[in-house]
Backbone as CSV, one residue per row, in Angstrom:
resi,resn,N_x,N_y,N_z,CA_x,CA_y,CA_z,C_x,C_y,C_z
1,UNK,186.536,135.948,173.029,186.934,137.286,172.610,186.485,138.293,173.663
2,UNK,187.037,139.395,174.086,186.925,140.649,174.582,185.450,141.236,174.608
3,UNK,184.984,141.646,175.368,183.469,142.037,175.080,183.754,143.387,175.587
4,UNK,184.009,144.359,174.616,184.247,145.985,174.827,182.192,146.781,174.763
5,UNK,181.811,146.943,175.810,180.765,147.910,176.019,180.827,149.041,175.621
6,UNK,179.642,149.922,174.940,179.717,151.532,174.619,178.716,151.568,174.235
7,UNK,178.512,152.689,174.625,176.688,153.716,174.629,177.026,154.918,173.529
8,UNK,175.709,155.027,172.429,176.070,155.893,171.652,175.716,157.636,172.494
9,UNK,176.526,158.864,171.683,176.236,159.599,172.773,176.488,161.002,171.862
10,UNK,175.170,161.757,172.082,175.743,163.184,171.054,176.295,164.196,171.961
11,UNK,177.304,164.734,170.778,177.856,166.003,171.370,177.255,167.162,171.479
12,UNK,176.948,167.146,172.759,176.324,168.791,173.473,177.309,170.133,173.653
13,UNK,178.474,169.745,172.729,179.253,170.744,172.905,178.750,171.775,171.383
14,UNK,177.937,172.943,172.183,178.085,173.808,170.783,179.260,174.543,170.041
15,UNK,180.173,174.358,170.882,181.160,175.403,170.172,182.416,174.055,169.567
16,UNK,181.718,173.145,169.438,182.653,172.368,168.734,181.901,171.667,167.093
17,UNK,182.689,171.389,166.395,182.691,171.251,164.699,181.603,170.296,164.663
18,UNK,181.731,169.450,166.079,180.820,167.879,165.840,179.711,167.852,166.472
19,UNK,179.202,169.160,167.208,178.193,169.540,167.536,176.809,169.090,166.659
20,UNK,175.754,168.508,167.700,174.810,167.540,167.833,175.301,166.010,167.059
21,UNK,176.388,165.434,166.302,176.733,164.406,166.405,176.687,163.474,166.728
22,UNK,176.827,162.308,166.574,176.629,160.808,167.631,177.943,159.730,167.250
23,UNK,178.341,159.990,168.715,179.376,158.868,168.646,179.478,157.826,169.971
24,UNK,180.404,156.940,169.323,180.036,156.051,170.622,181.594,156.038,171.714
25,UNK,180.818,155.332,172.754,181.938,156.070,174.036,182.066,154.092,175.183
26,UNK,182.997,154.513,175.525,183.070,152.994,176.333,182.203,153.243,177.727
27,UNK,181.619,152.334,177.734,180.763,151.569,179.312,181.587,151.225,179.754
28,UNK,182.667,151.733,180.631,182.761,150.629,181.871,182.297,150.205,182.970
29,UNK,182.792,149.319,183.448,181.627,148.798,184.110,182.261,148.611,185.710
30,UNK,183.300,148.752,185.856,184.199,148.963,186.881,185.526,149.156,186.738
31,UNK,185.884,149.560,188.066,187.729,149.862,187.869,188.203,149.341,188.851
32,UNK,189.294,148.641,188.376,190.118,147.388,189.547,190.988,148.330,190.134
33,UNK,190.861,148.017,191.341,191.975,148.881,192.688,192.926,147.898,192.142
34,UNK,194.164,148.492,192.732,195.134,147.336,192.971,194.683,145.885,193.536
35,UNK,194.675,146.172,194.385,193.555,144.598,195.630,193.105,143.733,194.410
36,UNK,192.325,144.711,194.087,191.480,143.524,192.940,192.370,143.005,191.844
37,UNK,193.014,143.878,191.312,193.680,143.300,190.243,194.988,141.992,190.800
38,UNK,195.077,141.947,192.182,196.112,141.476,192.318,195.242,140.136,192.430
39,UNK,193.985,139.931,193.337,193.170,139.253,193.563,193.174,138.054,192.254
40,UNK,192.811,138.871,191.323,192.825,138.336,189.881,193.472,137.891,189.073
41,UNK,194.667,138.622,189.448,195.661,137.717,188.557,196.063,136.353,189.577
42,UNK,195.821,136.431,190.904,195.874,135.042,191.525,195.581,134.326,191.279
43,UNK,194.253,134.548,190.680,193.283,133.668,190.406,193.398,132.846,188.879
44,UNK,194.245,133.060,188.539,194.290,132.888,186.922,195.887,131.909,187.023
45,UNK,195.523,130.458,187.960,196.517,129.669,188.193,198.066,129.899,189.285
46,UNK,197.722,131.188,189.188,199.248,131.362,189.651,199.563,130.870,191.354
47,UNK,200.426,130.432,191.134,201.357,129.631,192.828,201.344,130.988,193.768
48,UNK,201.104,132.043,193.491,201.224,133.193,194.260,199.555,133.993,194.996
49,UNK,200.087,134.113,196.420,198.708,134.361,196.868,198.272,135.520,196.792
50,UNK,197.324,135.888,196.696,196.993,137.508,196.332,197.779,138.528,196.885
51,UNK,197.921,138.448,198.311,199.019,138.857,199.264,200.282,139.541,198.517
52,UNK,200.726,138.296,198.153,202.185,138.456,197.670,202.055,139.242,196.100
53,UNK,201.143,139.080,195.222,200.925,139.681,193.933,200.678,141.234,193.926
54,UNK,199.899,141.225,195.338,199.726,142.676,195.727,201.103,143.655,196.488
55,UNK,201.669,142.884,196.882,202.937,143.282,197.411,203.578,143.660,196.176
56,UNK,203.958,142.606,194.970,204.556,142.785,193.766,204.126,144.096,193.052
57,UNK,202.707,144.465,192.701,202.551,145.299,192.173,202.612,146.881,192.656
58,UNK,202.479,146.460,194.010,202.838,147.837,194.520,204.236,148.428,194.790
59,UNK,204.999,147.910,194.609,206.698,147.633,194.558,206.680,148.229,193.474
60,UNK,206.053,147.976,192.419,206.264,148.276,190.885,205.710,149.403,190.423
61,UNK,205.008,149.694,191.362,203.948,151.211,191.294,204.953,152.095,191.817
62,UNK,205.696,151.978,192.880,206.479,152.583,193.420,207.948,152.976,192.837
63,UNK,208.135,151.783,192.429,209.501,152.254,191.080,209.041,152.876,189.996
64,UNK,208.316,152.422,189.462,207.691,153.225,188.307,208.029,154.052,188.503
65,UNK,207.758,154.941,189.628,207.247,156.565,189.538,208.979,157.459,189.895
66,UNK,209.183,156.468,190.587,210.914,156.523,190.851,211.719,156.608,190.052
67,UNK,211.178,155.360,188.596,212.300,155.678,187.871,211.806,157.093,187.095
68,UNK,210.245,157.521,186.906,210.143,158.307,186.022,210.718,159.510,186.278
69,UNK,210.515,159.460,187.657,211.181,161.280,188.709,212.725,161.514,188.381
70,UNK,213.275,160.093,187.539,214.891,160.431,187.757,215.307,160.015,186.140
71,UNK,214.281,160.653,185.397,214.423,160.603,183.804,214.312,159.679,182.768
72,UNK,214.101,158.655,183.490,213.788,157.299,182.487,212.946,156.816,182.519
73,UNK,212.634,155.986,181.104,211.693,155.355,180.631,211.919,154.376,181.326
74,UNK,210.574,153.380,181.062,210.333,152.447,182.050,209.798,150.970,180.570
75,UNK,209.995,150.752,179.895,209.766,149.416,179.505,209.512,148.205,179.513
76,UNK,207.933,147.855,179.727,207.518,146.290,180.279,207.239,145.477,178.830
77,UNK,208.194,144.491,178.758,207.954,144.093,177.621,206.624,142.953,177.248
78,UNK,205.600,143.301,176.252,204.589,142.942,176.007,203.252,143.823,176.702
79,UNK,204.048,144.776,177.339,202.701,145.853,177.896,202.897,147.366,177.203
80,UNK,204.111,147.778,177.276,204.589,149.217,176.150,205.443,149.691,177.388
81,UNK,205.567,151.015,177.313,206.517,151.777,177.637,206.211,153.637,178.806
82,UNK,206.188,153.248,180.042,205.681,154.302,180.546,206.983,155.302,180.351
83,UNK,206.416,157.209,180.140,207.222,157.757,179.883,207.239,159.325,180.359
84,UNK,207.969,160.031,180.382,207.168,161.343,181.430,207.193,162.429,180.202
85,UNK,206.366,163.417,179.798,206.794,164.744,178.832,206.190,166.001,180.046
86,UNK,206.638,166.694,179.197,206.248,168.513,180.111,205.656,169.119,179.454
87,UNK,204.284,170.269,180.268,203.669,170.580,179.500,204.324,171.888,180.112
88,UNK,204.505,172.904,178.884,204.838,174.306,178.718,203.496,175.451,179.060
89,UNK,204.016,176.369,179.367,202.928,178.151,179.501,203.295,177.876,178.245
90,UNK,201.642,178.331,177.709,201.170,178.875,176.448,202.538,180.087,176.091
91,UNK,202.784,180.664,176.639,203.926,181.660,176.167,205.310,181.573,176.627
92,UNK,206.073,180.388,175.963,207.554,180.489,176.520,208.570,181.780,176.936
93,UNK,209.565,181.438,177.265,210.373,182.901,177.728,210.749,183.077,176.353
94,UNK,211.501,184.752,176.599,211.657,184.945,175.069,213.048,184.421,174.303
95,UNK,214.226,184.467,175.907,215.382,184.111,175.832,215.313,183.134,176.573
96,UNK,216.743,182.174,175.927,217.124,180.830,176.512,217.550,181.141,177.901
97,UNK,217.925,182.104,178.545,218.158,182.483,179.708,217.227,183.059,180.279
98,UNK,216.311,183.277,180.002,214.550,184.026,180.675,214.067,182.315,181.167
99,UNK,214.510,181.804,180.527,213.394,180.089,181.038,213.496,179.700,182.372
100,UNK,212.530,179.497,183.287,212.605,179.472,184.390,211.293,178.039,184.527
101,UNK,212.115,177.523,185.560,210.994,176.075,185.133,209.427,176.814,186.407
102,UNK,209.703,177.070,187.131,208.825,177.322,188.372,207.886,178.459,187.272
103,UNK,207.755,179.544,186.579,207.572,180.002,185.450,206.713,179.711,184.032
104,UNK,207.475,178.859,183.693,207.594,178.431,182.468,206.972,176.949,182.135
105,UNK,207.025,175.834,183.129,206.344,175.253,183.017,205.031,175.161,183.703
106,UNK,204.012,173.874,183.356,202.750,174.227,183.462,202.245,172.779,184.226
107,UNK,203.198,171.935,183.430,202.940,170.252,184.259,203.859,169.167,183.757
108,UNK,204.055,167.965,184.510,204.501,166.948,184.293,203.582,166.136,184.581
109,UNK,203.622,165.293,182.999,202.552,164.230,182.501,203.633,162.895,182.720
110,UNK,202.833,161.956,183.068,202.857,160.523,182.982,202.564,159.809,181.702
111,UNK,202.787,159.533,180.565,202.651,158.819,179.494,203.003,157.265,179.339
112,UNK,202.276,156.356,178.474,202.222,155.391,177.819,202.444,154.881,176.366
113,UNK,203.325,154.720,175.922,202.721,154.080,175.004,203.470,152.762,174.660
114,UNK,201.851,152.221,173.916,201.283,150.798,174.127,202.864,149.951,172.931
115,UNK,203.005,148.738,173.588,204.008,147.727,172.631,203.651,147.892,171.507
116,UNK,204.308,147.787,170.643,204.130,147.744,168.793,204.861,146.548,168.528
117,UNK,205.528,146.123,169.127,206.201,144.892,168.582,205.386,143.888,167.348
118,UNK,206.231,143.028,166.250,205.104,142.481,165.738,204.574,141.348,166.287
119,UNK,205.227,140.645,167.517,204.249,139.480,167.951,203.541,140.078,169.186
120,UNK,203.939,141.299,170.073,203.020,141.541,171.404,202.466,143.129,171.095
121,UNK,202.099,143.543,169.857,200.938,144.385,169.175,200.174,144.686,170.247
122,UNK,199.803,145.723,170.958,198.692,146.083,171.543,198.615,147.680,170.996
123,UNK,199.229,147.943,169.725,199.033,149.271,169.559,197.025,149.690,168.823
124,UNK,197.148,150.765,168.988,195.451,151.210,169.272,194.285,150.191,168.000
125,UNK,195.216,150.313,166.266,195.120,149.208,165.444,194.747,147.988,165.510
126,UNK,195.999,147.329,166.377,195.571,146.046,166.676,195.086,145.341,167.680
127,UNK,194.844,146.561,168.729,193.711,146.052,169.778,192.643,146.101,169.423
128,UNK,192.141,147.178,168.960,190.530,146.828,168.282,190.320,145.967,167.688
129,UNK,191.293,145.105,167.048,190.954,143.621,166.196,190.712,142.944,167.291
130,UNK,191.092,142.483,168.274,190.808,141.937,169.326,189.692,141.954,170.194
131,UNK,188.902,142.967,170.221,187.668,143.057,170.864,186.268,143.269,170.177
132,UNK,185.426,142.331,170.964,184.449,142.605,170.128,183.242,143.748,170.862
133,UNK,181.950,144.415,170.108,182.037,145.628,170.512,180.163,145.188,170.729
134,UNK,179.903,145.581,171.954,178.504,145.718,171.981,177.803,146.847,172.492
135,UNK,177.110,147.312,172.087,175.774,148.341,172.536,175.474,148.379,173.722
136,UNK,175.623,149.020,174.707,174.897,148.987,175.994,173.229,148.903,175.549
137,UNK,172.796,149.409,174.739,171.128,149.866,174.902,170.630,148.024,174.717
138,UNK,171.460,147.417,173.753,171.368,146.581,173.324,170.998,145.355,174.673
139,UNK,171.767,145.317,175.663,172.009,144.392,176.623,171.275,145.190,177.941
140,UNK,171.087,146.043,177.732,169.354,147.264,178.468,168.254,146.374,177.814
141,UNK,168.120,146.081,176.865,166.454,146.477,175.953,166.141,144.381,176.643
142,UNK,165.004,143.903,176.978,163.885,143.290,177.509,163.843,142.286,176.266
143,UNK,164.650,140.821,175.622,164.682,139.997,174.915,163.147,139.796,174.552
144,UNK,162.617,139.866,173.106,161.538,139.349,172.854,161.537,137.675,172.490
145,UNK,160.377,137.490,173.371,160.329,135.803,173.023,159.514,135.379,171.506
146,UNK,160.724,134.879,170.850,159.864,134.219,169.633,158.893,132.896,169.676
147,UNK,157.821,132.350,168.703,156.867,131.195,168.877,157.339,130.490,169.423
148,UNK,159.197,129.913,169.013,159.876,129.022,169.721,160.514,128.764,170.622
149,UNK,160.411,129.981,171.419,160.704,130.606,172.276,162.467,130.655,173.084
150,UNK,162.778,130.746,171.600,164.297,131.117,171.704,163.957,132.870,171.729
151,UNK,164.843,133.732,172.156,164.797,135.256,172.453,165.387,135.577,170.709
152,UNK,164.929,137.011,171.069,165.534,137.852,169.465,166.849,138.221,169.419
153,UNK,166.904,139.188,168.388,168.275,139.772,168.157,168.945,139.955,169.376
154,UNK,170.328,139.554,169.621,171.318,140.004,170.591,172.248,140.887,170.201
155,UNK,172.750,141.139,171.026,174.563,142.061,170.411,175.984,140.989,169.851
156,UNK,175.980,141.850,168.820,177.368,141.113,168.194,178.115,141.953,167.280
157,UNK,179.228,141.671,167.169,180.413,142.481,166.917,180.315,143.186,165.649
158,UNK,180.589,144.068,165.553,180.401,145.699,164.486,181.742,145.073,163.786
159,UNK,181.544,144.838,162.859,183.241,144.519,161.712,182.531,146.094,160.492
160,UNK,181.888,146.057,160.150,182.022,147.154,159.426,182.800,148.728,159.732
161,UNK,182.948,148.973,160.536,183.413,150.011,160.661,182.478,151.136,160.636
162,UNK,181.027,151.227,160.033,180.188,152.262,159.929,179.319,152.751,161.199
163,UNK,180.039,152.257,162.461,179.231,152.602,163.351,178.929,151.403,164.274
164,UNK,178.389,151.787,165.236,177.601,150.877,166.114,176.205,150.527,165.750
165,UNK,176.102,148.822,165.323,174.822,148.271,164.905,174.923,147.185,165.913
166,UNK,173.585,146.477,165.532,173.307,145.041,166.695,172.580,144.313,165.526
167,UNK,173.528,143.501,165.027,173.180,142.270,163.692,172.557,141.227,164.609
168,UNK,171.826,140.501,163.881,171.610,139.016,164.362,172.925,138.288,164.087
């Protein structure tokens, strides 16, 4: 199973509702360049040498963005659906003929969203069934040795829903 990392963490934002709060936030622990990711998926049997996987994905990085610049969605099936929206000035024109994009708009976003299908599910729901969730402090903190000198409590997966704990 998935071993998803996260550190609990309060909100220092005073001017927000959840102010002094504690919630938990993901550890990562690195971020794959392309290189690497191509590296990796080599590595995971495939007849193709990193070389060439890296060639592939950057081809695909490159259309992507191609097809998004020229209005379409982009659909990888079993990964979801990249998609572009616009973000508007807080104050649109007043008339349909006042709208001026140089004006009026504010940005063009890049969007995702994840497959829903019912056999290739990666929507936000049913990925969290999939991973299991550990404590950074947890895999920080110095194993105590018991008489038998097997170590103590470790990290293991939160199914309750009430938060981040570390069960035996």
């Amino acid at each position: 199973m998935a071993k998803i990392l996260y550190e609990v963490k309060q909100n220092q934002n005073s001017f927000s509702a959840a102010f002094g709060k504690w919630y938990a936030q993901i550890k990562n622990l690195e971020t794959l360049n392309t290189r690497k990711l191509a590296n990796h998926i080599s590595e995971h049997g495939s007849i193709y040498t990193p070389d060439v996987v890296y060639g592939v994905l950057e081809k695909f990085r490159s259309c992507l963005i191609e097809m998004l610049l020229n209005s379409k969605k982009v659909k990888i099936e079993g990964l979801g659906t990249f998609y572009c929206t616009l973000e508007n000035q807080k104050n649109g024109a007043l008339k349909k003929e006042d709208f001026n994009v140089n004006k009026h708009l504010k940005a063009l976003h890049i969007r995702f969203l994840p497959e829903q299908t019912t056999e290739e599910n990666i929507s936000s729901r049913e990925f969290i069934k999939q991973a299991e969730f550990i404590n950074i402090e947890a895999l920080q903190a110095k194993p105590k040795d018991d008489e038998d000198g097997t170590s103590g409590d470790g990290p293991t997966n939160d199914d309750s829903g009430d938060g981040p704990t570390n069960e035996p």
